[in-house]
mmCIF file of C-alpha atoms in Angstrom:
data_model
loop_
_atom_site.group_PDB
_atom_site.id
_atom_site.type_symbol
_atom_site.label_atom_id
_atom_site.label_comp_id
_atom_site.label_asym_id
_atom_site.label_seq_id
_atom_site.Cartn_x
_atom_site.Cartn_y
_atom_site.Cartn_z
ATOM 1 C CA MET A 9 119.211 87.098 140.421
ATOM 2 C CA GLN A 10 115.398 87.290 140.386
ATOM 3 C CA ALA A 11 115.462 90.609 142.241
ATOM 4 C CA ALA A 12 117.861 91.983 139.623
ATOM 5 C CA LEU A 13 115.585 90.773 136.811
ATOM 6 C CA ALA A 14 112.587 92.382 138.496
ATOM 7 C CA GLN A 15 114.485 95.679 138.776
ATOM 8 C CA ILE A 16 115.515 95.512 135.106
ATOM 9 C CA GLU A 17 111.887 94.862 134.123
ATOM 10 C CA LYS A 18 110.686 97.809 136.220
ATOM 11 C CA ASN A 19 113.345 100.087 134.698
ATOM 12 C CA LYS A 20 112.376 99.087 131.139
ATOM 13 C CA ILE A 21 108.694 99.732 131.799
ATOM 14 C CA ASP A 22 109.571 103.095 133.349
ATOM 15 C CA GLU A 23 111.699 103.935 130.282
ATOM 16 C CA LEU A 24 108.765 103.257 127.955
ATOM 17 C CA HIS A 25 106.385 105.389 130.030
ATOM 18 C CA ALA A 26 108.896 108.218 130.340
ATOM 19 C CA THR A 27 109.628 108.122 126.599
ATOM 20 C CA LEU A 28 106.133 107.898 125.140
ATOM 21 C CA GLY A 29 104.221 109.707 127.871
ATOM 22 C CA GLN A 30 105.804 113.104 127.351
ATOM 23 C CA ILE A 31 105.412 113.546 123.560
ATOM 24 C CA SER A 32 102.811 116.146 122.701
ATOM 25 C CA THR A 33 100.318 115.394 119.938
ATOM 26 C CA GLU A 34 101.148 118.694 118.203
ATOM 27 C CA LYS A 35 104.883 117.907 118.077
ATOM 28 C CA LEU A 36 104.213 114.366 116.951
ATOM 29 C CA GLU A 37 101.957 115.543 114.115
ATOM 30 C CA LYS A 38 104.650 117.933 112.874
ATOM 31 C CA ILE A 39 107.353 115.261 113.035
ATOM 32 C CA LEU A 40 105.224 112.689 111.215
ATOM 33 C CA THR A 41 104.377 115.231 108.513
ATOM 34 C CA ILE A 42 108.054 116.070 108.009
ATOM 35 C CA ILE A 43 108.921 112.385 107.680
ATOM 36 C CA GLU A 44 106.012 111.697 105.288
ATOM 37 C CA LYS A 45 106.814 114.655 103.046
ATOM 38 C CA SER A 46 110.538 113.966 102.877
ATOM 39 C CA ARG A 47 111.947 112.767 99.590
ATOM 40 C CA ILE A 48 114.820 111.159 101.505
ATOM 41 C CA ILE A 49 115.172 110.458 105.211
ATOM 42 C CA GLN A 50 118.762 110.256 106.388
ATOM 43 C CA ILE A 51 119.214 108.642 109.788
ATOM 44 C CA SER A 52 122.467 109.183 111.650
ATOM 45 C CA ALA A 53 123.883 107.670 114.788
ATOM 46 C CA GLU A 54 127.162 106.214 115.940
ATOM 47 C CA GLY A 55 128.458 103.633 118.368
ATOM 48 C CA ASP A 56 125.883 101.934 120.579
ATOM 49 C CA THR A 57 123.062 103.929 119.008
ATOM 50 C CA TYR A 58 123.743 102.887 115.414
ATOM 51 C CA PRO A 59 121.570 99.715 115.590
ATOM 52 C CA VAL A 60 118.586 102.009 116.234
ATOM 53 C CA ALA A 61 119.378 103.935 113.036
ATOM 54 C CA ALA A 62 119.653 100.683 111.068
ATOM 55 C CA ASP A 63 116.284 99.568 112.436
ATOM 56 C CA ALA A 64 114.699 102.890 111.438
ATOM 57 C CA VAL A 65 116.100 102.640 107.899
ATOM 58 C CA TYR A 66 114.658 99.147 107.530
ATOM 59 C CA LYS A 67 111.232 100.084 108.893
ATOM 60 C CA PHE A 68 110.825 103.322 106.924
ATOM 61 C CA ASN A 69 111.872 101.678 103.653
ATOM 62 C CA GLN A 70 109.510 98.798 104.366
ATOM 63 C CA ILE A 71 106.546 101.216 104.323
ATOM 64 C CA GLY A 72 107.672 103.037 101.187
ATOM 65 C CA LEU A 73 109.638 105.936 102.700
ATOM 66 C CA LEU A 74 113.140 106.179 101.237
ATOM 67 C CA ALA A 75 115.606 106.160 104.131
ATOM 68 C CA PHE A 76 119.313 105.490 104.444
ATOM 69 C CA ALA A 77 122.145 105.661 106.936
ATOM 70 C CA SER A 78 125.903 105.807 106.626
ATOM 71 C CA GLY A 79 126.739 102.507 108.256
ATOM 72 C CA GLY A 80 128.179 104.475 111.158
ATOM 73 C CA ASN A 81 130.885 106.088 109.026
ATOM 74 C CA VAL A 82 131.098 109.777 109.947
ATOM 75 C CA GLU A 83 132.699 110.923 106.688
ATOM 76 C CA THR A 84 130.085 109.091 104.630
ATOM 77 C CA ALA A 85 127.322 110.603 106.749
ATOM 78 C CA ASP A 86 128.668 114.105 106.117
ATOM 79 C CA THR A 87 128.793 113.573 102.349
ATOM 80 C CA GLN A 88 125.281 112.127 102.394
ATOM 81 C CA THR A 89 124.061 115.192 104.294
ATOM 82 C CA MET A 90 125.733 117.451 101.729
ATOM 83 C CA ASN A 91 123.566 115.809 99.047
ATOM 84 C CA LEU A 92 120.263 116.283 100.854
ATOM 85 C CA GLY A 93 117.922 119.058 99.814
ATOM 86 C CA MET A 94 115.168 121.132 101.372
ATOM 87 C CA ASN A 95 112.638 118.329 100.683
ATOM 88 C CA ASP A 96 114.593 115.860 102.807
ATOM 89 C CA CYS A 97 115.116 115.390 106.529
ATOM 90 C CA LEU A 98 117.822 114.224 108.876
ATOM 91 C CA ILE A 99 117.047 112.179 111.974
ATOM 92 C CA VAL A 100 119.890 112.105 114.491
ATOM 93 C CA ILE A 101 119.863 109.552 117.300
ATOM 94 C CA SER A 102 122.315 110.119 120.142
ATOM 95 C CA ASN A 103 122.093 108.937 123.713
ATOM 96 C CA SER A 104 123.881 111.901 125.284
ATOM 97 C CA GLY A 105 123.236 114.378 122.491
ATOM 98 C CA GLU A 106 126.862 115.487 122.704
ATOM 99 C CA SER A 107 128.579 113.592 119.886
ATOM 100 C CA ALA A 108 130.814 116.092 118.072
ATOM 101 C CA PRO A 109 130.584 114.326 114.666
ATOM 102 C CA LEU A 110 126.780 114.133 114.869
ATOM 103 C CA LEU A 111 126.553 117.778 115.957
ATOM 104 C CA LYS A 112 128.709 118.734 112.963
ATOM 105 C CA GLU A 113 126.292 116.825 110.737
ATOM 106 C CA VAL A 114 123.294 118.620 112.263
ATOM 107 C CA LYS A 115 124.947 121.993 111.628
ATOM 108 C CA LEU A 116 125.696 121.012 108.031
ATOM 109 C CA ALA A 117 122.065 120.020 107.524
ATOM 110 C CA LYS A 118 120.817 123.283 109.047
ATOM 111 C CA GLN A 119 123.094 125.260 106.693
ATOM 112 C CA ASN A 120 121.374 123.500 103.802
ATOM 113 C CA LYS A 121 117.905 124.219 105.247
ATOM 114 C CA ILE A 122 117.197 120.547 105.902
ATOM 115 C CA LYS A 123 114.701 119.714 108.666
ATOM 116 C CA VAL A 124 116.458 118.007 111.570
ATOM 117 C CA LEU A 125 114.723 115.694 114.051
ATOM 118 C CA THR A 126 116.743 114.665 117.090
ATOM 119 C CA ILE A 127 116.315 111.796 119.525
ATOM 120 C CA THR A 128 118.377 112.065 122.727
ATOM 121 C CA ASN A 129 117.892 111.575 126.445
ATOM 122 C CA ASN A 130 118.912 115.167 127.148
ATOM 123 C CA PRO A 131 116.729 117.984 125.762
ATOM 124 C CA ASP A 132 119.404 120.517 126.740
ATOM 125 C CA SER A 133 122.182 118.753 124.831
ATOM 126 C CA PRO A 134 123.879 120.499 121.887
ATOM 127 C CA ILE A 135 122.314 118.079 119.367
ATOM 128 C CA ALA A 136 118.805 118.451 120.808
ATOM 129 C CA LEU A 137 119.070 122.236 120.848
ATOM 130 C CA ALA A 138 120.411 122.383 117.274
ATOM 131 C CA GLY A 139 117.555 120.348 115.772
ATOM 132 C CA ASP A 140 114.140 121.564 114.662
ATOM 133 C CA TYR A 141 112.243 118.985 116.727
ATOM 134 C CA HIS A 142 113.457 116.884 119.606
ATOM 135 C CA LEU A 143 112.114 113.631 121.043
ATOM 136 C CA LYS A 144 113.421 112.810 124.515
ATOM 137 C CA THR A 145 114.154 109.244 125.515
ATOM 138 C CA GLY A 146 113.620 108.227 129.107
ATOM 139 C CA VAL A 147 116.568 106.157 130.282
ATOM 140 C CA ARG A 148 116.294 104.547 133.697
ATOM 141 C CA GLN A 149 118.712 101.620 133.640
ATOM 142 C CA THR A 150 121.559 101.538 136.146
ATOM 143 C CA ILE A 151 124.064 98.898 137.118
ATOM 144 C CA LEU A 152 125.231 98.524 140.730
ATOM 145 C CA GLU A 153 122.620 101.112 141.767
ATOM 146 C CA ASN A 154 124.583 104.239 140.830
ATOM 147 C CA GLN A 155 126.590 103.504 137.726
ATOM 148 C CA TYR A 156 125.025 104.757 134.486
ATOM 149 C CA TYR A 157 124.366 102.304 131.680
ATOM 150 C CA PHE A 158 122.854 103.222 128.324
ATOM 151 C CA SER A 159 119.777 101.401 127.113
ATOM 152 C CA ARG A 160 118.652 101.474 123.494
ATOM 153 C CA VAL A 161 115.128 100.333 124.421
ATOM 154 C CA ALA A 162 113.782 103.903 124.635
ATOM 155 C CA ALA A 163 115.264 104.955 121.273
ATOM 156 C CA PHE A 164 113.974 101.778 119.598
ATOM 157 C CA THR A 165 110.577 102.547 121.155
ATOM 158 C CA ILE A 166 110.463 105.998 119.552
ATOM 159 C CA ILE A 167 111.316 104.502 116.148
ATOM 160 C CA ASP A 168 108.641 101.818 116.609
ATOM 161 C CA ALA A 169 106.097 104.454 117.605
ATOM 162 C CA LEU A 170 106.887 106.608 114.547
ATOM 163 C CA PHE A 171 106.701 103.532 112.301
ATOM 164 C CA LEU A 172 103.329 102.417 113.676
ATOM 165 C CA LEU A 173 101.878 105.937 113.636
ATOM 166 C CA LEU A 174 102.971 106.409 110.021
ATOM 167 C CA ILE A 175 101.110 103.197 109.155
ATOM 168 C CA LYS A 176 98.056 104.385 111.082
ATOM 169 C CA ARG A 177 98.083 107.673 109.150
ATOM 170 C CA ASP A 178 98.124 105.798 105.825
ATOM 171 C CA GLU A 179 97.057 102.184 106.052
ATOM 172 C CA LYS A 180 98.082 101.651 102.412
ATOM 173 C CA ARG A 181 101.565 101.309 103.880
ATOM 174 C CA ILE A 182 100.528 97.877 105.154
ATOM 175 C CA GLU A 183 100.443 96.769 101.504
ATOM 176 C CA LYS A 184 104.086 97.832 101.169
ATOM 177 C CA ILE A 185 104.956 95.602 104.130
ATOM 178 C CA LYS A 186 103.067 92.695 102.556
ATOM 179 C CA GLN A 187 104.896 93.246 99.244
ATOM 180 C CA HIS A 188 108.202 93.298 101.065
ATOM 181 C CA GLU A 189 107.413 90.126 103.013
ATOM 182 C CA LYS A 190 106.444 88.374 99.796
ATOM 183 C CA ILE A 191 109.726 89.368 98.172
ATOM 184 C CA VAL A 192 111.898 88.194 101.057
ATOM 185 C CA SER A 193 110.000 84.969 101.818
ATOM 186 C CA SER A 194 111.246 81.817 100.167
#
């Protein structure tokens, strides 16, 4: 059991290094600027990845950036995308980058000239290739040595990094967090 825990720990650390270590400063600056300048940030995901989208919505709204998600409902996501404009952006989070409903949403956004940021573990996936900017997650976790198992740690790490970097770029956002905490505290 301890050997398995040690292997899981090593895999998680490797995931973080592989995820954050390969993002160029130039790409990161462009992505942060798109997010900051967006009137609305729509975040889409489905299945196991949806909790990452919910976390991103919470964090971005907490620092004063209007973000929403569809609750994992594909039809709702499509109608939300139809209502976005050129001053908005769509962030799509997909482990494989091959989800047909999410790819359809990306194509709809591109038709409406909406900036699309994608987060997948495969830079050659249809979703990654269809977006304007792609952030690759490094997934290392396996079960029984050869069986693939998805980990959300890398995708959550990208969202955390974007959140913290957005605060660093404008420390007035810390005041928004304090306001929020005051509202929700009893």
